[in-house]
Structure formats: structure tokens, C-alpha cells
Amino acid sequence: MTQQVATTSEYAVVFSDQNMMHRILQNALNNQDISSIQLFNSEQNLLAELGKSPQQTRSAFPKQQTTKEYDTHLESISAIYYSNNTLDGNFDAQTDLFTPNSQRNLIGWVKVEADKSSLQVAQYQYTSLVIFLLICFNILAFFVAFHASKFITQPIVRLNTALHKLVKGQFSSVKLMKLPPEYAALQKDILDITERLEHHNEELMAGIEQATEDIRRSMDSMEEKSAQLHIANREAMESSRLKSQFLANISHEVRTPLNAILGYTKTLQKDIKDPQHRLYVDTIEQSTNSLLAIIGDILDFSKIEAGKLNLENNHFNLKTIVDDVYQTLSIHLLTKEKQIDLVPDFNSDVPEWLIGDSTRIRQILTNLVGNAIKFTHQGSVRTKVSMTSQANQNITLSFQVIDTGIGIAEDKIHRLFKPFSQVDTSTTRQFGGTGLGLVITKKLVEQMNGHIEVSSAPGTGSTFRFSLVLQVSPNPPTQKPALQRHVVILEPSPAYKYYLTRYLDSIGAQCTACTDLEQLISTLHRQHEHIDAILLNVCPGEKGKKECQELISYCKQQFDIPCILMIQPPGQIAHYSDLKHLCADFLLKPISQERLYKTLNQLDHPHDGSAATIQTHIDKDLNKENIKGIKVLAVDDSPINLQLLDHWLTPAGVKVSLAYSGSQAIKMALEEHFDIIFMDIQMPEMDGMETTRQLRQLEPLKNTPIIALTAHALGSEQQQILASGMNAYLTKPIDEALLFSTIETWRANTDSFQEQVDAKLLHIFDLDKALSIVDGKVSIAKEMFDMLADSLEAEIKLIRHHLEHQNTQKLIEVVHRIHGASKYTGTLAISRHAGFLETHLKELGLEEVDGVVDDFIDTIEDLLNHRKLIPWPQPLDSSTTKA
Ligand code: ADP
């Protein structure tokens, strides 16, 4: 614009034409951006001006066009030239100036000021437009990119979803999948895979369904079978129970008549003189005894089969048991013709007192030693006992029953422990038997955690070995003062000689053993001053008796040494009775250690001792003297049994009263005083135990000895019998001698019933302790005791349950609970055993715990059985307690 004005105003300036100048300037000012326009001459004087007054008054006037920018406006100055020939010239591109060919003269300047605001607005508008366009472009680019990405990723997402559904098995959804045509091949493959998978899946499902159906069917059939088994099991259990019940009843029913048969047989035996008749009666007695043994065996066998054979725990003296077994068996099995040495042989490490089921141990020994005697015709039967191991209170004893009998063929040994099998029927016939003895023995041994085995050689003999796990009793060993005696033995049997020598050594006696007469005579001659007694084996027969008589006389007259005769078999005692004034004592072979000690100990008073002992053996009538005049009440529903008792007792001078029922017995006992009452257990209406309980309530009968007559006498029943208030029991069939000795024992027993109860409770319960803990308050002590006792049966079940599930922690908890409670209730034995068991469980866990648990449970049962016998005093403190 400035350049244009400069060019157009050339002539106006040259000719100073103001109008022209104004027109030109007005023209220029029409442009609304121009705020002022001025023309200057060459001397920089203002020629013309239009518009607002210029903001920039003073400026330098350059020769070339310049444009300056200020805050609010633009200033442009352009020089005005005049040329003579303006038509011919060149345009200088660099200066933007038209250079005429002729000379150019500077004639003035044009100065234009333009307002910048409109320019700025335009500039802002432009910038805004650009920004707007950029945003629009970006948005557009984003949408384009978004759509483009959607186009690419959507098929991939669909593919992904399809695969996911494929994995989940939603095949139909996969088939509905739509992909762009580019993915057609991939889609086809996926559909193929889907179809195959679907197919496989269907096959699999069909297989599973089939298998499930099969399982369901077999489950149904199993359930059915299980139900059938359950029913069969219940039926079997019921029939087993019925069988046991039946056997127990049969046993009772059979024993009752047998009792009568045996009783009367024994009575007949005394009166019969005719040898033939005596033989008949003897046979009846023998057969009856065999029948009893068979019934006993069958009952035991059935109990074992039914798993109902429970062992008891009592303190017993093993030597006494072995002695007793030998004594009993020798009486029944040895004969004049059968001379066998019966030798017990105990190692010194075997404790005297043990805890276990003495009745069953006796049964085991009776069976094995009995068999050994039966099947040995000459030689010996030895019973060796030794200890194999000891762990705390538990010991394992090893028993060997060694015989020199007929032996057993190797191929028949395996039949020994099978029920109802007998190896040698011909010999067995001689003695009877059911073939159950060894089976029962084996089961008993195993139940006592032992093991039994046999070795045998035909013609040489057999050895039955068995082990038993027992407990050492805290009972102190019997203290016997050492016997300062010198004893000479004449004993031809080496085994017996060895046995006697060992025993005499063990009791401190000096011993010289001789095998024959010459040896004895020479010993007597050499040492007669130091010899205190001679133990003389008597050979059977008249010759033996004569020799013996001579020898005794010789010893007595020559050296004044007393002789003790060792006689076998026992039936010979009567045969030697005329020697009784000559010798110091008779001892039965096998010789009981107890009796031997007693005899040797009494040697200072030989005559008193011999008379008494011989009389004991030969004539039991003396015992009957002691019981003359006593009053006995016999209670039994069976008239036969009552008659038998009457028959035995009346001739002995006993005044017998008979009661046929419990109520009759109570009535009679109230009317009359009796020294002793014999009470049958099984009676209709009121049984023996109930009758006893009622009798014990009556003041005059509190201390009268009541003896049970029972056919069962199983472990549990014995406890019940004693708990009902009876003092003892006799098992049917009743042995006459035992009956008399029982009467003698109990009529002489000055202890009151309560004293006997105290003796029973001694180790189980301490009343004083129970009371002292609660300051003598009976009701509190009893309440505490009852709480413990009432909980014990449930605790036993818990103990068994935890033991079965091997849960040591829970077991400790139960035992600890009982241990804690038992300390405050006077239950000594439970407290002690709970302590043992708790320590065992904590230190050794479940290792070898069974025995300790059994003991603990036995102790608890012992307490529960005797619970009713505890003599709680009358609670005087009830008011105090309540207060
Ligand atoms: P039983 O009660 O009939 O005697 P056991 O079971 O006790 O039955 O014995 C079975 C058989 O084993 C006997 O009949 C006998 O043949 C054989 N037997 C047992 N002990 C001996 C032994 N010590 N010597 C030889 N045979 C024996």
C-alpha cells in the first residue's frame, strides 16, 4: 500500500498538487486497516496527511521501504522518487524498486500507519482455525484409527471368545461365531476341531453315564448284600448268643444232677464192701468226673468261639499253683502200676507272687501236665519255669512241660491244636477227653499274650513250651527263716533227687542225696551226728513197705534220726498207715514245697506233727469233730441237692435246716440263729444273690457267713456273688471234703463280714482318705465318689475307642481326667494305675500299652464290682453340707 501510494503520488509531489495528494491519500485511507497516512517532501516536511494523528511522530526516513512493528500498530515508510523517463527502466527484484533507465531523484516519503488490532484479530482467528482444524483432524484420525483397529481386533477377540467357549465345552456358541472372510480358513479349522471335540465329548459323556449306571447298579447290589450280611450277622450273633446261653443253661442243668450223682456215689463208696460193686461205683464216679470235665471243656470252647472268654486279674503264688496241679493230677492219674516222677522246676529268677488269671493258668497247666501224665508210662513229667524278659512290672515267663512218654509222630503234630482231634485214640480212650484241651490251652495262652509250641519224638517224649505275659505282684515274697538242718535223701529218680536237692539248698538246709540203700547206710555211719532227718522214697508193694519199715526202725534205734516217708501214689497212704508211729511224717509225691518246709521245720516236735499230719491224710473224721453242733441253713430249690447236703452234714453232727426258696430262708433266718448259710444262686422268684442282699439288711444276719453254691462261677458271676454280700462260693458239684473244710474255715473265721469286706477293699478303696479330703463330710465324699464311679463305664468305652483309633492325645486326656478325679475319692488302685498309664502314654506312646490299659480297666472294673460293699458311714453332715 505504501509502495503504491509512493508511486502514485510521484507527480503530485513534484507538482505539489494538494488535491491530487488528498485524493491519493483518501484512496489509500479507504483501506480500513490504515489509521493514518502522511506525505513528506525531500526535506522531510509534511506535505499532506489524512486519518488519525500518527502515533509515531518522529521517525528516521530511509531511502528504501521499511516497515516497523509496534505494540499497537505498524509503521511503513517508503521513499518517493521522481525519474525523467519513467517508461523505460528495469525492475530491481532485490529492492523491489523500479529503476528507470534515466536518473532517479528522491522527492519525498510516504508514511503509513496501520492499526494492528484488526490484524491481530485476523491472526487469532487464523490460529484458532488452525487449532480447530488440528483437533478436528485428530478426532477424525482417532475415529479412523479406532474403526481400523476394531476391524483388525474384533475377529481376534471373537476367536479368543470362541476358544474360551471351546475350552468350556459350549460348542453351539462356537458354531455361531462369525468372522470376516479373511479368516474363513481359520474359522473352518476351528469348526472342525469343535465338531470333533463335541463328538468326543458326547462319547465321553455316554461312557461316564454308562459307568455311573454300572456303579449305581453295583452300589444297589452292594447295599442289598450289605443289608443281607447285616441281617445274617445279626442272626449269627443272636444264634451265637442263644448257643452260649443254651450251653450255659445246659451246663447248669447237667451239673446239678451230676452233683447229686457224684455226691451219692461218694456216699455209696463208703458203705460198699463187695469189691465188684465198689468197682461199679468207682466207674460211675470216674465217668461222672469225665462228663464234668467234658462239659467244662465244651463250655470253655463255646466261650472262646464266641469271644467271650474274659480273663481276670488276681494275685497268686505260681509255685502253689504248680504244686496244686501236680497234687490233684497225681491223685487222679497215677496208679500203683504207673510210677512217674512229677517234678516242678523253678528258676530262681521267677517271682513268687504274680498277677494274672490264676484259674486259667491252672487250667493250662492241668491240661498240659495231665496230658503228659496220661501219655507217659514211665520216667518223668517235668515243669520248668523260667523268666525270659522283664519290662517294668510285666514279665514274660517261659513254661516247659517235658515228658518221657509215647511222643507224637511228626505228621500228626499239626492236628494237636485242632478242635476235636485226638492223635492217639487208643490211649485217649483210657482216660476220656474231647480233643478240646489243647485248643482251649492255645487260646488261653494267646489271650495272655503268649505263644505255645510243641516238639516231640515218638518213643522219646514230648515237650510243650508256652510263654505267658504276666505282672509281678507287689505282694512281698514269703519270708521263710533258713532251715538249719542236715537232711539225707534216699531217692532213686535223678530228676526228683535234683528237684529236692535244689529246693533244700534254697531254704538253707544242708542236703546229702543217696541213690541206693548202701550209699545211705554209709552216709549215716559217717555223719549220723549231724543228720537231722532222712527223706525216704518208698517203693510200692509189700517188699518196698517191708524194706522201708526195717530202714526206719534201724535209723531210729541206731542213730535216733527221724524219717519222713515220700509216698506215691496217694492211694498207698492207707497201706502204710501202720508205719505212722515209726516215722516223723508222710509226704505225698509230688512233694509240695510248702509241706516239706513245714514238716522239716516241725521236726523238733516230731510226734505231735506226725500224728496230726497222718490223721489229716488218713481220716478226715477229725475235722468233722470240729464242726459238731454247728447250725447250718441250706437254701436250694432242688430237693435232691438239699438232701445231699443233709446227708453229708447230719452224720457229722451238724444241725441242718433246709429252705426251698429265698423267702423261706429269710423267714427261717429271722426265727433262728445259724452259724453258716449255704445259698444256691439260681432259684425261681428270688435268686440267691437277692436273698443274700435282703439277709444282709437284717441286723442279726450282718455277719453270718453266707457261702454260695453255684454251677457257673464265671469271673463276672464271682464278683457279683461277692458283691451281693456273700463271703465265698463253692462250685457244683460240691466236693464233700471241700464242704467240710469250708464249714471249718468259716465257722472259725472270727472276722465280721465287714472285716472281710475291708480286706477285699484294702487295695481298691481307702474310705479314710476319701473322707479326710473333704474334712470328714460323708455326703460330699460319697457324692464325689459316685460322680467318678458313675462316669467310669463311659470312660472305659472312651478309652477302648481311643485305643482302637490310636489317638494318644485323646487317650491321655481321658486317663488324666480319671487320674485327677481318683486322687480325691479314695480310689487308690485306680489312681495308681491311671498314673502308670499316663506316664506310659506320655513317655512311650502306644508302644506296648495294651497290657497297661488292660490292667487299668481291670482295676476300674474291680472297683465297680466292689462298689456296693463300701461301708459309707451315715451322713451326719448333711445339714452342714447344705449350710
Ligand atoms: P483231650 O482233651 O482229648 O486230651 P487234647 O487237645 O488235650 O485233647 O489232646 C489232643 C491229643 O493230643 C490227645 O488225644 C493226644 O493224642 C495228643 N497229645 C496231647 N499231649 C500229648 C503228650 N504229652 N504226649 C503224647 N500225645 C499227646
PDB file of C-alpha atoms and ligand atoms in Angstrom, residues 297 367-368 371-376 401 403 405-408 415-418 421-425 427-428 432-441 456 461-464, ligand 1:
ATOM      1  CA  ASP A 297     -14.310-128.058  78.057  1.00  0.00           C
ATOM      2  CA  ASN A 367      -4.269-129.773  80.678  1.00  0.00           C
ATOM      3  CA  LEU A 368      -0.626-129.971  79.618  1.00  0.00           C
ATOM      4  CA  ASN A 371      -1.790-134.961  79.005  1.00  0.00           C
ATOM      5  CA  ALA A 372       1.875-135.536  79.796  1.00  0.00           C
ATOM      6  CA  ILE A 373       0.986-137.897  82.679  1.00  0.00           C
ATOM      7  CA  LYS A 374      -1.672-139.650  80.584  1.00  0.00           C
ATOM      8  CA  PHE A 375       0.725-140.340  77.726  1.00  0.00           C
ATOM      9  CA  THR A 376       3.784-141.229  79.840  1.00  0.00           C
ATOM     10  CA  VAL A 401       6.156-129.367  80.241  1.00  0.00           C
ATOM     11  CA  ASP A 403       7.569-135.772  79.449  1.00  0.00           C
ATOM     12  CA  GLY A 405       6.133-140.561  77.230  1.00  0.00           C
ATOM     13  CA  ILE A 406       4.960-142.065  73.988  1.00  0.00           C
ATOM     14  CA  GLY A 407       5.556-138.892  71.973  1.00  0.00           C
ATOM     15  CA  ILE A 408       3.708-137.763  68.875  1.00  0.00           C
ATOM     16  CA  ARG A 415      -3.512-131.898  64.377  1.00  0.00           C
ATOM     17  CA  LEU A 416      -2.861-131.189  68.027  1.00  0.00           C
ATOM     18  CA  PHE A 417      -4.368-127.716  68.189  1.00  0.00           C
ATOM     19  CA  LYS A 418      -7.382-128.524  66.016  1.00  0.00           C
ATOM     20  CA  SER A 421      -8.827-134.106  67.155  1.00  0.00           C
ATOM     21  CA  GLN A 422      -7.001-136.765  69.089  1.00  0.00           C
ATOM     22  CA  VAL A 423      -3.720-138.130  67.887  1.00  0.00           C
ATOM     23  CA  ASP A 424      -3.684-141.400  69.692  1.00  0.00           C
ATOM     24  CA  THR A 425      -7.248-142.518  70.179  1.00  0.00           C
ATOM     25  CA  THR A 427      -4.538-144.175  74.789  1.00  0.00           C
ATOM     26  CA  THR A 428      -7.037-141.344  74.922  1.00  0.00           C
ATOM     27  CA  GLY A 432     -11.516-139.957  78.006  1.00  0.00           C
ATOM     28  CA  GLY A 433     -11.271-136.419  76.646  1.00  0.00           C
ATOM     29  CA  THR A 434     -12.830-134.398  73.914  1.00  0.00           C
ATOM     30  CA  GLY A 435      -9.801-133.294  71.926  1.00  0.00           C
ATOM     31  CA  LEU A 436     -10.566-129.749  73.006  1.00  0.00           C
ATOM     32  CA  GLY A 437      -7.972-129.417  75.765  1.00  0.00           C
ATOM     33  CA  LEU A 438      -5.111-128.175  73.614  1.00  0.00           C
ATOM     34  CA  VAL A 439      -7.348-125.878  71.573  1.00  0.00           C
ATOM     35  CA  ILE A 440      -8.548-124.219  74.758  1.00  0.00           C
ATOM     36  CA  THR A 441      -4.997-124.147  76.104  1.00  0.00           C
ATOM     37  CA  SER A 456       8.026-134.376  70.127  1.00  0.00           C
ATOM     38  CA  GLY A 461       8.635-137.926  74.743  1.00  0.00           C
ATOM     39  CA  SER A 462       7.149-134.535  74.116  1.00  0.00           C
ATOM     40  CA  THR A 463       7.873-131.008  75.226  1.00  0.00           C
ATOM     41  CA  PHE A 464       5.129-128.418  75.244  1.00  0.00           C
TER      42      PHE A 464
HETATM   43  P1  ADP B   1      -8.018-134.295  75.147  1.00  0.00           P
HETATM   44  O1  ADP B   1      -8.821-133.365  75.969  1.00  0.00           O
HETATM   45  O2  ADP B   1      -8.849-135.271  74.392  1.00  0.00           O
HETATM   46  O3  ADP B   1      -6.864-134.870  75.835  1.00  0.00           O
HETATM   47  P2  ADP B   1      -6.118-132.562  73.926  1.00  0.00           P
HETATM   48  O4  ADP B   1      -6.400-131.444  72.994  1.00  0.00           O
HETATM   49  O5  ADP B   1      -5.636-132.198  75.270  1.00  0.00           O
HETATM   50  O6  ADP B   1      -7.444-133.396  73.973  1.00  0.00           O
HETATM   51  O7  ADP B   1      -5.088-133.523  73.239  1.00  0.00           O
HETATM   52  C1  ADP B   1      -5.295-133.947  71.920  1.00  0.00           C
HETATM   53  C2  ADP B   1      -4.468-135.142  71.598  1.00  0.00           C
HETATM   54  O8  ADP B   1      -3.087-134.764  71.537  1.00  0.00           O
HETATM   55  C3  ADP B   1      -4.523-136.229  72.638  1.00  0.00           C
HETATM   56  O9  ADP B   1      -5.635-137.039  72.410  1.00  0.00           O
HETATM   57  C4  ADP B   1      -3.216-136.958  72.367  1.00  0.00           C
HETATM   58  O10 ADP B   1      -3.386-137.874  71.313  1.00  0.00           O
HETATM   59  C5  ADP B   1      -2.271-135.865  71.908  1.00  0.00           C
HETATM   60  N1  ADP B   1      -1.355-135.449  72.996  1.00  0.00           N
HETATM   61  C6  ADP B   1      -1.505-134.367  73.769  1.00  0.00           C
HETATM   62  N2  ADP B   1      -0.480-134.250  74.648  1.00  0.00           N
HETATM   63  C7  ADP B   1       0.332-135.300  74.434  1.00  0.00           C
HETATM   64  C8  ADP B   1       1.569-135.746  75.027  1.00  0.00           C
HETATM   65  N3  ADP B   1       2.168-135.073  76.029  1.00  0.00           N
HETATM   66  N4  ADP B   1       2.132-136.890  74.536  1.00  0.00           N
HETATM   67  C9  ADP B   1       1.524-137.534  73.533  1.00  0.00           C
HETATM   68  N5  ADP B   1       0.373-137.186  72.937  1.00  0.00           N
HETATM   69  C10 ADP B   1      -0.228-136.076  73.361  1.00  0.00           C
END
